[in-house]
GROMACS .gro file of C-alpha atoms in nm:
model
  392
    1MET     CA    1 -14.988  11.078   2.712
    2ASN     CA    2 -14.999  11.457   2.766
    3LYS     CA    3 -14.888  11.411   3.126
    4ARG     CA    4 -14.594  11.197   3.023
    5LEU     CA    5 -14.491  11.456   2.757
    6LEU     CA    6 -14.516  11.733   3.014
    7ILE     CA    7 -14.283  11.543   3.260
    8HIS     CA    8 -14.041  11.479   2.974
    9LEU     CA    9 -14.031  11.847   2.887
   10CYS     CA   10 -13.971  11.941   3.250
   11TRP     CA   11 -13.673  11.712   3.261
   12MET     CA   12 -13.541  11.854   2.939
   13MET     CA   13 -13.565  12.211   3.083
   14LEU     CA   14 -13.369  12.119   3.385
   15LEU     CA   15 -13.089  11.943   3.188
   16LEU     CA   16 -13.058  12.220   2.928
   17SER     CA   17 -13.086  12.520   3.153
   18GLY     CA   18 -12.773  12.732   3.192
   19CYS     CA   19 -12.592  12.821   3.517
   20TRP     CA   20 -12.756  13.103   3.712
   21ASP     CA   21 -12.414  13.276   3.760
   22GLU     CA   22 -12.283  13.214   3.416
   23ASN     CA   23 -12.007  13.449   3.290
   24ASP     CA   24 -11.839  13.431   2.951
   25ILE     CA   25 -11.480  13.349   2.965
   26GLU     CA   26 -11.401  13.652   2.757
   27GLU     CA   27 -11.538  13.869   3.035
   28ARG     CA   28 -11.305  13.738   3.295
   29GLY     CA   29 -10.953  13.863   3.392
   30PHE     CA   30 -10.772  13.556   3.512
   31VAL     CA   31 -10.542  13.631   3.813
   32ILE     CA   32 -10.276  13.362   3.856
   33GLY     CA   33 -10.046  13.536   4.104
   34THR     CA   34 -10.059  13.808   4.364
   35ALA     CA   35  -9.796  13.991   4.566
   36ILE     CA   36  -9.838  14.175   4.898
   37ASP     CA   37  -9.610  14.458   5.008
   38LEU     CA   38  -9.617  14.746   5.251
   39VAL     CA   39  -9.651  15.099   5.100
   40GLU     CA   40  -9.321  15.269   5.161
   41ASP     CA   41  -9.452  15.604   5.297
   42GLN     CA   42  -9.685  15.482   5.575
   43GLN     CA   43  -9.923  15.731   5.721
   44ALA     CA   44  -9.939  15.773   6.099
   45ASN     CA   45 -10.238  15.554   6.170
   46ASP     CA   46 -10.321  15.221   6.322
   47ASN     CA   47 -10.370  15.029   6.008
   48PRO     CA   48 -10.077  14.971   5.772
   49THR     CA   49 -10.135  15.049   5.402
   50LEU     CA   50 -10.088  14.754   5.176
   51LYS     CA   51  -9.991  14.729   4.814
   52MET     CA   52 -10.138  14.435   4.618
   53THR     CA   53 -10.004  14.341   4.275
   54ASN     CA   54 -10.199  14.098   4.067
   55GLN     CA   55 -10.061  13.910   3.760
   56PHE     CA   56 -10.330  13.880   3.495
   57VAL     CA   57 -10.310  13.648   3.199
   58VAL     CA   58 -10.322  13.812   2.858
   59PRO     CA   59 -10.466  13.545   2.632
   60ALA     CA   60 -10.330  13.707   2.312
   61GLY     CA   61  -9.974  13.652   2.430
   62ILE     CA   62 -10.001  13.283   2.543
   63GLY     CA   63  -9.938  13.137   2.204
   64LEU     CA   64  -9.626  13.337   2.124
   65PRO     CA   65  -9.287  13.160   2.138
   66THR     CA   66  -9.089  13.247   2.451
   67GLY     CA   67  -8.807  13.489   2.373
   68ALA     CA   68  -8.945  13.570   2.026
   69GLY     CA   69  -8.878  13.943   2.082
   70SER     CA   70  -9.246  14.026   2.053
   71GLU     CA   71  -9.379  14.317   2.259
   72LYS     CA   72  -9.693  14.130   2.322
   73LYS     CA   73  -9.664  13.971   2.671
   74ALA     CA   74  -9.866  13.684   2.809
   75PHE     CA   75  -9.925  13.868   3.129
   76THR     CA   76  -9.968  14.214   3.284
   77ASN     CA   77  -9.920  14.324   3.640
   78LEU     CA   78 -10.147  14.575   3.810
   79SER     CA   79 -10.105  14.725   4.151
   80LYS     CA   80 -10.341  14.899   4.388
   81THR     CA   81 -10.315  15.015   4.757
   82GLY     CA   82 -10.545  15.013   5.054
   83GLU     CA   83 -10.582  14.914   5.415
   84SER     CA   84 -10.748  14.582   5.333
   85LEU     CA   85 -10.713  14.333   5.052
   86PHE     CA   86 -11.091  14.319   5.014
   87GLU     CA   87 -11.094  14.690   4.949
   88ILE     CA   88 -10.804  14.663   4.700
   89ILE     CA   89 -10.967  14.386   4.513
   90ARG     CA   90 -11.280  14.597   4.465
   91LEU     CA   91 -11.067  14.894   4.350
   92MET     CA   92 -10.883  14.659   4.113
   93SER     CA   93 -11.210  14.572   3.941
   94THR     CA   94 -11.265  14.936   3.843
   95ALA     CA   95 -10.919  14.967   3.680
   96VAL     CA   96 -10.931  14.668   3.432
   97GLY     CA   97 -11.145  14.584   3.140
   98ARG     CA   98 -11.229  14.241   3.269
   99ALA     CA   99 -11.357  14.156   3.619
  100PRO     CA  100 -11.064  13.996   3.818
  101TYR     CA  101 -11.121  13.626   3.856
  102TYR     CA  102 -10.925  13.454   4.140
  103GLU     CA  103 -11.031  13.091   4.102
  104HIS     CA  104 -10.709  13.008   3.911
  105LEU     CA  105 -10.481  13.192   4.152
  106LYS     CA  106 -10.182  12.977   4.199
  107LEU     CA  107  -9.923  13.182   4.391
  108ILE     CA  108  -9.923  13.428   4.674
  109VAL     CA  109  -9.592  13.621   4.748
  110VAL     CA  110  -9.567  13.801   5.074
  111SER     CA  111  -9.270  14.036   5.149
  112GLU     CA  112  -9.061  13.983   5.461
  113GLU     CA  113  -9.148  14.335   5.563
  114VAL     CA  114  -9.514  14.247   5.573
  115ALA     CA  115  -9.456  13.907   5.750
  116ARG     CA  116  -9.254  14.068   6.027
  117GLN     CA  117  -9.548  14.294   6.128
  118PRO     CA  118  -9.751  14.171   6.432
  119ASP     CA  119 -10.067  13.987   6.331
  120LEU     CA  120 -10.055  14.123   5.974
  121PHE     CA  121  -9.964  13.796   5.802
  122ALA     CA  122 -10.256  13.613   5.954
  123GLY     CA  123 -10.487  13.905   5.863
  124ILE     CA  124 -10.370  13.888   5.500
  125MET     CA  125 -10.412  13.509   5.484
  126ASP     CA  126 -10.775  13.542   5.614
  127LEU     CA  127 -10.911  13.672   5.275
  128PHE     CA  128 -10.760  13.384   5.082
  129ILE     CA  129 -10.877  13.126   5.333
  130ARG     CA  130 -11.232  13.277   5.372
  131ASP     CA  131 -11.320  13.343   5.014
  132GLN     CA  132 -11.494  13.050   4.858
  133GLU     CA  133 -11.365  13.153   4.513
  134MET     CA  134 -11.005  13.078   4.637
  135ARG     CA  135 -10.855  12.727   4.600
  136ARG     CA  136 -10.685  12.551   4.887
  137GLU     CA  137 -10.388  12.447   4.664
  138MET     CA  138 -10.252  12.805   4.622
  139ARG     CA  139  -9.892  12.829   4.714
  140VAL     CA  140  -9.749  13.084   4.951
  141VAL     CA  141  -9.385  13.207   4.964
  142ILE     CA  142  -9.196  13.483   5.140
  143SER     CA  143  -8.991  13.728   4.939
  144GLU     CA  144  -8.664  13.867   5.083
  145ASP     CA  145  -8.728  14.192   4.896
  146LYS     CA  146  -9.034  14.347   4.755
  147ALA     CA  147  -9.288  14.080   4.665
  148GLN     CA  148  -9.382  14.281   4.348
  149LYS     CA  149  -9.038  14.214   4.206
  150ILE     CA  150  -9.095  13.842   4.210
  151LEU     CA  151  -9.394  13.879   3.971
  152GLU     CA  152  -9.187  14.099   3.737
  153ILE     CA  153  -8.931  13.851   3.637
  154GLU     CA  154  -8.934  13.737   3.276
  155PRO     CA  155  -8.790  13.391   3.247
  156GLU     CA  156  -8.660  13.263   2.920
  157THR     CA  157  -8.842  12.930   2.944
  158GLU     CA  158  -9.199  13.037   3.029
  159ASN     CA  159  -9.444  13.301   2.916
  160LEU     CA  160  -9.587  13.339   3.253
  161PRO     CA  161  -9.368  13.414   3.554
  162VAL     CA  162  -9.611  13.254   3.799
  163MET     CA  163  -9.607  12.925   3.603
  164TYR     CA  164  -9.223  12.931   3.589
  165ILE     CA  165  -9.212  12.980   3.973
  166THR     CA  166  -9.460  12.706   4.051
  167ASN     CA  167  -9.282  12.469   3.823
  168VAL     CA  168  -8.957  12.532   3.998
  169MET     CA  169  -9.121  12.477   4.337
  170GLU     CA  170  -9.214  12.124   4.232
  171ASN     CA  171  -8.845  12.031   4.181
  172THR     CA  172  -8.808  11.936   4.544
  173THR     CA  173  -8.637  11.613   4.444
  174LYS     CA  174  -8.332  11.794   4.308
  175LEU     CA  175  -8.212  11.966   4.627
  176ALA     CA  176  -8.234  11.847   4.987
  177GLY     CA  177  -8.271  12.209   5.102
  178LEU     CA  178  -8.584  12.295   4.904
  179ILE     CA  179  -8.878  12.320   5.142
  180ASP     CA  180  -9.205  12.177   5.021
  181PRO     CA  181  -9.442  12.447   4.882
  182ALA     CA  182  -9.669  12.587   5.153
  183ARG     CA  183 -10.025  12.559   5.037
  184ILE     CA  184 -10.300  12.787   5.163
  185GLY     CA  185 -10.478  12.489   5.327
  186GLU     CA  186 -10.168  12.419   5.530
  187ILE     CA  187 -10.126  12.782   5.625
  188HIS     CA  188 -10.478  12.766   5.762
  189GLU     CA  189 -10.385  12.470   5.982
  190HIS     CA  190 -10.078  12.657   6.111
  191LEU     CA  191 -10.288  12.963   6.201
  192LEU     CA  192 -10.526  12.738   6.399
  193GLU     CA  193 -10.250  12.584   6.605
  194PRO     CA  194  -9.978  12.763   6.825
  195GLN     CA  195  -9.704  12.564   6.662
  196SER     CA  196  -9.412  12.747   6.484
  197TYR     CA  197  -9.371  12.674   6.112
  198VAL     CA  198  -9.157  12.742   5.797
  199ILE     CA  199  -9.251  12.882   5.466
  200PRO     CA  200  -9.025  12.872   5.155
  201ARG     CA  201  -8.818  13.196   5.115
  202VAL     CA  202  -8.724  13.339   4.774
  203PHE     CA  203  -8.563  13.626   4.595
  204SER     CA  204  -8.518  13.715   4.222
  205SER     CA  205  -8.195  13.766   4.034
  206ASP     CA  206  -8.142  13.807   3.662
  207ASP     CA  207  -8.506  13.719   3.579
  208LYS     CA  208  -8.466  13.396   3.779
  209ILE     CA  209  -8.630  13.283   4.097
  210ILE     CA  210  -8.394  13.170   4.368
  211PHE     CA  211  -8.514  12.958   4.663
  212ASN     CA  212  -8.313  13.051   4.977
  213GLY     CA  213  -8.417  12.827   5.264
  214GLY     CA  214  -8.718  12.924   5.474
  215ALA     CA  215  -8.887  13.191   5.679
  216VAL     CA  216  -8.960  13.081   6.037
  217PHE     CA  217  -9.295  13.193   6.182
  218HIS     CA  218  -9.375  13.208   6.556
  219GLY     CA  219  -9.674  12.990   6.621
  220GLU     CA  220  -9.837  13.225   6.870
  221SER     CA  221  -9.795  13.557   6.699
  222ASN     CA  222  -9.789  13.417   6.326
  223ARG     CA  223  -9.508  13.666   6.269
  224LEU     CA  224  -9.178  13.600   6.083
  225VAL     CA  225  -8.905  13.592   6.346
  226GLY     CA  226  -8.605  13.448   6.167
  227THR     CA  227  -8.477  13.257   5.866
  228ILE     CA  228  -8.297  12.937   5.786
  229ASN     CA  229  -8.050  12.888   5.495
  230LEU     CA  230  -8.052  12.601   5.231
  231GLU     CA  231  -7.834  12.371   5.453
  232GLU     CA  232  -8.048  12.431   5.756
  233ALA     CA  233  -8.360  12.370   5.551
  234ALA     CA  234  -8.201  12.035   5.446
  235GLY     CA  235  -8.163  11.954   5.810
  236LEU     CA  236  -8.535  12.038   5.868
  237ASN     CA  237  -8.639  11.808   5.578
  238LEU     CA  238  -8.426  11.526   5.716
  239ILE     CA  239  -8.591  11.553   6.058
  240LYS     CA  240  -8.946  11.586   5.917
  241ASN     CA  241  -8.897  11.296   5.670
  242LYS     CA  242  -8.968  11.531   5.375
  243ILE     CA  243  -8.666  11.457   5.153
  244GLU     CA  244  -8.742  11.293   4.819
  245GLY     CA  245  -8.396  11.333   4.679
  246GLY     CA  246  -8.098  11.569   4.669
  247TYR     CA  247  -7.734  11.515   4.743
  248PHE     CA  248  -7.444  11.566   4.992
  249LYS     CA  249  -7.090  11.651   4.915
  250ILE     CA  250  -6.823  11.486   5.135
  251GLU     CA  251  -6.443  11.452   5.131
  252VAL     CA  252  -6.288  11.104   5.154
  253ASP     CA  253  -5.902  11.090   5.163
  254ASN     CA  254  -5.899  11.457   5.068
  255LYS     CA  255  -6.100  11.380   4.747
  256LEU     CA  256  -6.443  11.523   4.676
  257MET     CA  257  -6.734  11.283   4.646
  258VAL     CA  258  -7.107  11.335   4.590
  259TYR     CA  259  -7.360  11.113   4.754
  260GLU     CA  260  -7.697  11.115   4.585
  261LEU     CA  261  -7.995  11.053   4.817
  262LYS     CA  262  -8.252  10.803   4.705
  263ARG     CA  263  -8.440  10.726   5.027
  264VAL     CA  264  -8.446  10.883   5.372
  265LYS     CA  265  -8.648  10.771   5.673
  266SER     CA  266  -8.639  10.949   6.005
  267ASN     CA  267  -8.770  10.843   6.346
  268ILE     CA  268  -8.818  11.066   6.650
  269GLU     CA  269  -8.843  10.938   7.004
  270ILE     CA  270  -8.909  11.161   7.296
  271ASN     CA  271  -8.827  11.062   7.658
  272ALA     CA  272  -9.034  11.291   7.873
  273ASN     CA  273  -9.049  11.121   8.224
  274ASP     CA  274  -8.930  11.445   8.380
  275PRO     CA  275  -9.075  11.767   8.240
  276GLU     CA  276  -8.751  11.944   8.336
  277ASP     CA  277  -8.530  11.695   8.145
  278ILE     CA  278  -8.681  11.615   7.807
  279ASN     CA  279  -8.472  11.410   7.565
  280ILE     CA  280  -8.535  11.399   7.198
  281GLU     CA  281  -8.365  11.124   6.991
  282ILE     CA  282  -8.356  11.147   6.610
  283THR     CA  283  -8.248  10.849   6.403
  284ILE     CA  284  -8.206  10.890   6.028
  285ASP     CA  285  -8.166  10.603   5.784
  286ALA     CA  286  -8.047  10.703   5.436
  287GLU     CA  287  -7.994  10.507   5.107
  288GLY     CA  288  -7.809  10.644   4.808
  289ASN     CA  289  -7.571  10.613   4.523
  290ILE     CA  290  -7.228  10.750   4.444
  291GLY     CA  291  -7.318  11.038   4.209
  292GLU     CA  292  -6.973  11.154   4.146
  293MET     CA  293  -6.616  11.090   4.272
  294PHE     CA  294  -6.276  11.251   4.213
  295GLY     CA  295  -6.071  10.988   4.392
  296GLN     CA  296  -5.941  10.679   4.203
  297LYS     CA  297  -5.980  10.404   4.456
  298SER     CA  298  -6.190  10.115   4.363
  299LEU     CA  299  -6.542  10.111   4.498
  300LEU     CA  300  -6.529   9.737   4.504
  301ASP     CA  301  -6.324   9.772   4.823
  302LYS     CA  302  -6.565   9.696   5.104
  303ALA     CA  303  -6.345   9.884   5.365
  304TYR     CA  304  -6.340  10.194   5.135
  305LEU     CA  305  -6.724  10.178   5.092
  306SER     CA  306  -6.767  10.155   5.470
  307LYS     CA  307  -6.549  10.456   5.505
  308ILE     CA  308  -6.762  10.655   5.259
  309GLU     CA  309  -7.078  10.551   5.438
  310ARG     CA  310  -6.934  10.673   5.766
  311LYS     CA  311  -6.844  11.004   5.616
  312VAL     CA  312  -7.191  11.051   5.472
  313SER     CA  313  -7.349  10.957   5.809
  314GLU     CA  314  -7.129  11.210   5.984
  315ARG     CA  315  -7.222  11.479   5.730
  316ILE     CA  316  -7.592  11.412   5.774
  317GLU     CA  317  -7.559  11.436   6.150
  318GLN     CA  318  -7.363  11.759   6.113
  319VAL     CA  319  -7.638  11.921   5.893
  320VAL     CA  320  -7.916  11.815   6.135
  321ASN     CA  321  -7.726  11.922   6.446
  322ASN     CA  322  -7.656  12.264   6.295
  323THR     CA  323  -8.031  12.309   6.223
  324ILE     CA  324  -8.112  12.203   6.578
  325LYS     CA  325  -7.853  12.442   6.709
  326LYS     CA  326  -8.013  12.730   6.502
  327ALA     CA  327  -8.347  12.642   6.646
  328GLN     CA  328  -8.245  12.616   7.009
  329GLU     CA  329  -7.985  12.884   7.046
  330ASP     CA  330  -8.076  13.151   6.791
  331LEU     CA  331  -8.452  13.134   6.730
  332LYS     CA  332  -8.556  12.936   7.043
  333LEU     CA  333  -8.850  12.792   6.848
  334ASP     CA  334  -8.952  12.434   6.777
  335PHE     CA  335  -9.040  12.444   6.411
  336PHE     CA  336  -8.983  12.070   6.366
  337GLY     CA  337  -9.315  11.951   6.512
  338PHE     CA  338  -9.167  11.802   6.838
  339SER     CA  339  -9.442  11.952   7.037
  340GLU     CA  340  -9.701  11.750   6.838
  341ILE     CA  341  -9.517  11.425   6.910
  342LEU     CA  342  -9.486  11.514   7.278
  343LYS     CA  343  -9.863  11.597   7.289
  344ARG     CA  344  -9.953  11.275   7.122
  345LYS     CA  345  -9.729  11.042   7.316
  346HIS     CA  346  -9.693  11.216   7.653
  347TYR     CA  347 -10.011  11.415   7.694
  348GLU     CA  348  -9.981  11.475   8.069
  349ILE     CA  349  -9.628  11.601   8.040
  350TRP     CA  350  -9.728  11.822   7.749
  351ASN     CA  351 -10.001  11.985   7.959
  352GLU     CA  352  -9.737  12.077   8.214
  353VAL     CA  353  -9.491  12.227   7.961
  354LYS     CA  354  -9.702  12.368   7.683
  355GLU     CA  355  -9.713  12.714   7.817
  356ASN     CA  356  -9.334  12.723   7.846
  357TRP     CA  357  -9.231  12.518   7.532
  358ASP     CA  358  -9.143  12.808   7.311
  359GLU     CA  359  -9.211  13.082   7.557
  360GLY     CA  360  -9.127  13.164   7.920
  361ASP     CA  361  -8.883  12.903   8.047
  362ASN     CA  362  -8.839  12.781   7.684
  363ILE     CA  363  -8.822  12.418   7.759
  364PHE     CA  364  -8.764  12.325   7.401
  365ALA     CA  365  -8.446  12.535   7.386
  366ASN     CA  366  -8.322  12.358   7.700
  367SER     CA  367  -8.414  12.003   7.586
  368THR     CA  368  -8.146  11.749   7.499
  369VAL     CA  369  -8.154  11.652   7.130
  370LYS     CA  370  -7.939  11.362   7.003
  371VAL     CA  371  -7.895  11.272   6.633
  372LYS     CA  372  -7.786  10.942   6.488
  373ALA     CA  373  -7.754  10.877   6.110
  374ASP     CA  374  -7.686  10.569   5.922
  375ALA     CA  375  -7.619  10.600   5.555
  376ILE     CA  376  -7.565  10.305   5.312
  377ILE     CA  377  -7.458  10.294   4.948
  378ARG     CA  378  -7.703  10.095   4.729
  379THR     CA  379  -7.509  10.129   4.394
  380THR     CA  380  -7.187  10.281   4.277
  381GLY     CA  381  -7.293  10.351   3.918
  382ALA     CA  382  -7.192  10.186   3.596
  383THR     CA  383  -6.826  10.141   3.702
  384ASP     CA  384  -6.618  10.099   4.025
  385ARG     CA  385  -6.369  10.363   3.900
  386VAL     CA  386  -6.300  10.579   3.592
  387LYS     CA  387  -5.932  10.611   3.597
  388ASP     CA  388  -5.679  10.323   3.645
  389GLN     CA  389  -5.499  10.343   3.985
  390GLY     CA  390  -5.161  10.295   3.827
  391SER     CA  391  -5.199  10.609   3.610
  392GLU     CA  392  -5.237  10.849   3.909
   0.00000   0.00000   0.00000
């Protein structure tokens, strides 16, 4: 009986014991966003001096209505400088009442100035990838200006700037040119492979976050080497089959019309029998609706619908071709993932060209890329026209 009671008590002790590393929530300073900049007046040494700005949650301000005019904010930003982020984080802990806690970090903003430095971006990401406290779902964006300014916006609809930014990032179905949020886990994969990639690019204006295409990183150096605008980003999304929505404006008979994308499917075929003559064929099938029209012709006219579909197809081809042109002629980088397809389907050819794909002879830039789009209209809305033809 005593033995059974002893075993029972041991089990109770295991179940009721606390965590060995328990910390009261009141003792933690929750960091939800961080921004990385270069210090303006750099000293003449080998290691650049970084400025890290953390956004801490202020619990007392969370429950206050947005725009209530209260001086009590739901966040506070704190900046420290140093040669390494690890060093800065330790310094940060001596300047706040609560120990910084990074497990709820949602957003990392890196300035273009930092991202253009050789090897610096990869070095900065190392801490966020290596630290077990960091989550793999953290988003990464590149700021056109100082990254700190992104964390200083005060939106009207949210108490916390970082929450506002991450919510906007999820609205990728609204615009074809919004690049999917880059998560730290994906950044890690990019750093392990010598393949060029794109990260969302942002700037702030009037306390609002503006997404402005993408920052293009060279796969070998992991350094920002150029940018693409919103339309070029739409072309990238079309190629990579990453469009969940959006729209295209076209003109039919000199009248503006808006085509709303509902479904897009792309297919990429690479003919690589000759390593000196690689042909890439991209086919894009799109389905959508008439979102808005300024012309007064009836959409029940099949010939007119076919004309609209041709115009949309041509517009999609134009957008994609412009993105391809930017990649081949200006940046001379394959940030579409063509190299992965070539490696998977034509491994022997890939081994011959991989050293010169984005470098040296730059085989990608000299490859032939053909684009074919086929757009169809699924619905025309609740009416075939708004205004009677006879009243024009």
